[in-house]
PDB file of C-alpha atoms in Angstrom:
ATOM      1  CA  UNK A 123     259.105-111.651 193.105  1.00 37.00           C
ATOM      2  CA  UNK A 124     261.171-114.300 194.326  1.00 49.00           C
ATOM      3  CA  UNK A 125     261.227-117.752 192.294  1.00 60.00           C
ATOM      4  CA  UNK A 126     259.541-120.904 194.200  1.00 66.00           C
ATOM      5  CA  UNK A 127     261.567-124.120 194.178  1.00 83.00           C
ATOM      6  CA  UNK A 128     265.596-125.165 194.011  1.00 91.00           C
ATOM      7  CA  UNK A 129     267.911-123.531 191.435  1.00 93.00           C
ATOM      8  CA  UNK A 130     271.359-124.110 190.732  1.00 95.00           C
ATOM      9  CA  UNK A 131     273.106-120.842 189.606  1.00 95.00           C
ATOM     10  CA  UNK A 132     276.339-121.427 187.691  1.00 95.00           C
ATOM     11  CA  UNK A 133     278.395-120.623 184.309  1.00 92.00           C
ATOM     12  CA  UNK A 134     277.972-124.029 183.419  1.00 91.00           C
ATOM     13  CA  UNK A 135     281.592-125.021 184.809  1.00 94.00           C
ATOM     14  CA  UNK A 136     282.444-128.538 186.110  1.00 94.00           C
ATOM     15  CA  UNK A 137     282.320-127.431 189.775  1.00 95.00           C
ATOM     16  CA  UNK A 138     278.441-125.793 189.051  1.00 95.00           C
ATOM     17  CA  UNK A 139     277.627-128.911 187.157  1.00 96.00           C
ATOM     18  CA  UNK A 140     278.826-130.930 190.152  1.00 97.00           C
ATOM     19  CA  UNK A 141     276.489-129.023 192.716  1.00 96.00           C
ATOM     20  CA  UNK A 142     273.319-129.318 190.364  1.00 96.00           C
ATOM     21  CA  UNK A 143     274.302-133.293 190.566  1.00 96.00           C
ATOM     22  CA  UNK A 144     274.169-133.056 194.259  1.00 96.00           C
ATOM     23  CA  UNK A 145     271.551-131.025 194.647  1.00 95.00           C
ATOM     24  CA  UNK A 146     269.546-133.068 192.066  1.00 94.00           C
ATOM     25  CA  UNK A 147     270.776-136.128 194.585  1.00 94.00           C
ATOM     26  CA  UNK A 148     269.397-134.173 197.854  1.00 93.00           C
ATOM     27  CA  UNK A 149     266.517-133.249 196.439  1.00 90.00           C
ATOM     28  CA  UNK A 150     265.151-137.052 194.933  1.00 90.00           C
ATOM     29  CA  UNK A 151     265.504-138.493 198.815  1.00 90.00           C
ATOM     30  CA  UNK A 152     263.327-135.096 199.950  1.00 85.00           C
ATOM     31  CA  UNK A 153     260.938-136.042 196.852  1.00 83.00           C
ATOM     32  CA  UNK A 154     261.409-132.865 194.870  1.00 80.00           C
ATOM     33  CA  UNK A 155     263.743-133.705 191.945  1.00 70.00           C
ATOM     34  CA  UNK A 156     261.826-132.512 189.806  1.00 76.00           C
ATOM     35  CA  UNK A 157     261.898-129.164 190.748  1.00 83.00           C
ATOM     36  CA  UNK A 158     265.726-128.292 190.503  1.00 91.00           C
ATOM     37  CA  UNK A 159     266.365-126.138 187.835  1.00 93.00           C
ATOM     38  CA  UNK A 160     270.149-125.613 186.307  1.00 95.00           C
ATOM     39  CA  UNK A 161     270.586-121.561 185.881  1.00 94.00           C
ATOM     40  CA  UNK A 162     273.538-120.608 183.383  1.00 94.00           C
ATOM     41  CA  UNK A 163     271.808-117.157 181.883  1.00 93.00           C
ATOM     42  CA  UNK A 164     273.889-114.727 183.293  1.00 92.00           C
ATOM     43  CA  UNK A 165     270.859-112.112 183.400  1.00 92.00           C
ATOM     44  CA  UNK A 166     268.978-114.478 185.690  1.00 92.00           C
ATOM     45  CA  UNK A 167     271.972-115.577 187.816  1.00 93.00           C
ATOM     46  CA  UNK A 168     272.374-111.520 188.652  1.00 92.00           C
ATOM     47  CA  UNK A 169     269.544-110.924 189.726  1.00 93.00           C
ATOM     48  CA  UNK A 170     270.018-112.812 192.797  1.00 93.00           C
ATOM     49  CA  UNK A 171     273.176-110.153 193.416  1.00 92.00           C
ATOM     50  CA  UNK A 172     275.746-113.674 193.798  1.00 91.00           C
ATOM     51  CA  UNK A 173     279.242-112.614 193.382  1.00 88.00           C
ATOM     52  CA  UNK A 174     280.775-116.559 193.728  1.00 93.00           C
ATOM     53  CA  UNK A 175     279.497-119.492 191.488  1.00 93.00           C
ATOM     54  CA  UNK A 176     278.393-122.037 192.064  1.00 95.00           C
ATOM     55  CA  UNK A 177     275.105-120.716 194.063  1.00 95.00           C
ATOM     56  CA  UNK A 178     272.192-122.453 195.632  1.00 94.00           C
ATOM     57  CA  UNK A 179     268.770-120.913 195.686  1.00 92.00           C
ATOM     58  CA  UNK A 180     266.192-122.112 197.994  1.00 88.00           C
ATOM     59  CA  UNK A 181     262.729-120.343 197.553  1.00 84.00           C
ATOM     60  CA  UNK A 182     264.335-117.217 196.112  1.00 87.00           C
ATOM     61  CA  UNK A 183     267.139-117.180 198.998  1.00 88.00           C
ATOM     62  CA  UNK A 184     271.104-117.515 198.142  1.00 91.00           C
ATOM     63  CA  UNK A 185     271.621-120.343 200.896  1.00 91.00           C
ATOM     64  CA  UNK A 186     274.844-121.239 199.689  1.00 93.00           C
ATOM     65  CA  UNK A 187     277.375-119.897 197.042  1.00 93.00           C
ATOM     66  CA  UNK A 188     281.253-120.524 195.928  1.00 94.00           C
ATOM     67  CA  UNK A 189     281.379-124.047 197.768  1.00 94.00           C
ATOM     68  CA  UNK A 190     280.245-127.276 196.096  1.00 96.00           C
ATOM     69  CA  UNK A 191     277.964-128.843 198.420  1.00 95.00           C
ATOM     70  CA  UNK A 192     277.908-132.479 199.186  1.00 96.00           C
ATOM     71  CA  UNK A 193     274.822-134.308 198.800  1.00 94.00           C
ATOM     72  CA  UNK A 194     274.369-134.670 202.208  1.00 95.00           C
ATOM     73  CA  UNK A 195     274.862-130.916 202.936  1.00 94.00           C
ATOM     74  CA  UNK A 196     272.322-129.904 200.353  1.00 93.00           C
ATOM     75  CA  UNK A 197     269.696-132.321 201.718  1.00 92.00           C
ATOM     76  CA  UNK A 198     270.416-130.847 204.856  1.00 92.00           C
ATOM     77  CA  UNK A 199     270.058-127.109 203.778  1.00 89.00           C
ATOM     78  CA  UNK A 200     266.700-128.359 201.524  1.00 88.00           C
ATOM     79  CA  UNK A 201     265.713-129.860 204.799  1.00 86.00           C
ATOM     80  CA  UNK A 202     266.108-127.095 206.606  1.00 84.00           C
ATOM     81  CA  UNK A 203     263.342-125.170 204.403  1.00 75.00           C
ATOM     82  CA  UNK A 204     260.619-127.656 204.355  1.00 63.00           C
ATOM     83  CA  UNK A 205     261.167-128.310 208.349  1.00 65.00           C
ATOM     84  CA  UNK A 206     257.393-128.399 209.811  1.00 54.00           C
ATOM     85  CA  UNK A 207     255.612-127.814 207.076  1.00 55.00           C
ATOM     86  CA  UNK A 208     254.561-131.444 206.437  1.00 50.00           C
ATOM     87  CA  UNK A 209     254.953-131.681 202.441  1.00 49.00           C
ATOM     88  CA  UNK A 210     257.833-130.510 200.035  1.00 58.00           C
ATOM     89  CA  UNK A 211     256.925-126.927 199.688  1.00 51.00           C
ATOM     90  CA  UNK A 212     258.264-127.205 195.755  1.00 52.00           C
ATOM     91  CA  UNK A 213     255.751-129.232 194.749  1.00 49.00           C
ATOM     92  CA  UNK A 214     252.575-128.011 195.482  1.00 46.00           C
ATOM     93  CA  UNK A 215     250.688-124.727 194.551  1.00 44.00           C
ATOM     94  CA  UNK A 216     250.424-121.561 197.010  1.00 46.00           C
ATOM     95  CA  UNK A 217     246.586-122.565 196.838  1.00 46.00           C
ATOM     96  CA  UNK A 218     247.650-125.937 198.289  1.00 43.00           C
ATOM     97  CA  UNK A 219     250.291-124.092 201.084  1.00 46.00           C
ATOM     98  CA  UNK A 220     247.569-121.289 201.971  1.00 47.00           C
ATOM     99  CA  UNK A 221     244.912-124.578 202.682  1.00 46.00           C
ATOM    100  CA  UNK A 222     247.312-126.796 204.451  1.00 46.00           C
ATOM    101  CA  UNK A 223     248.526-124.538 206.530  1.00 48.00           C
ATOM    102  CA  UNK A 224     244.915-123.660 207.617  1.00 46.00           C
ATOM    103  CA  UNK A 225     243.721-126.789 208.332  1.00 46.00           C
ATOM    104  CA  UNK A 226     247.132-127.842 210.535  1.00 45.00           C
ATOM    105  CA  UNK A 227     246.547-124.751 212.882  1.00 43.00           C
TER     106      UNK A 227
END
């Protein structure tokens, strides 16, 4: 089952340490710093099948891999996943989702 919320996949290099900055950046103006995780087991960072480092994982989807982002291109992507949903989809429970998404219909 896919993992909910941002994750930085990397082998703890300078370039994957610069992404999870930016990322971490991206993700504060979107309100959901707090759920940007750094990913250096190697077990883990397979399982997602990424072949370039560093990766970015939105809601269990590779969106980006081998490139450091800029911030700006990471709040885009992170943008891109919460578009019309009305809240930051990493923050609140699937309890929360199912019941907002109900009531906005």
């Amino acid at each position: 089952m896919p993992e909910e919320g941002i994750l930085v996949l990397g082998s703890g290099c300078s370039f994957c340490h610069r992404l999870y900055e930016n990322v971490k950046a991206a993700a504060e103006k979107l309100g959901c710093a707090g759920q940007v995780e750094y990913v250096t087991d190697m077990a883990r960072v397979a399982s997602y099948n990424v072949m370039r480092m560093p990766a970015l994982v939105v809601r269990g989807a590779v969106v980006s891999s081998g490139k450091v982002l800029k911030a700006e291109e990471a709040e885009e992507l992170l943008r891109r996943s919460t578009e019309g949903r009305g809240y930051c989809p990493f923050t609140v429970s699937r309890y929360q989702r199912r019941t907002t998404r109900n009531t906005t219909r």
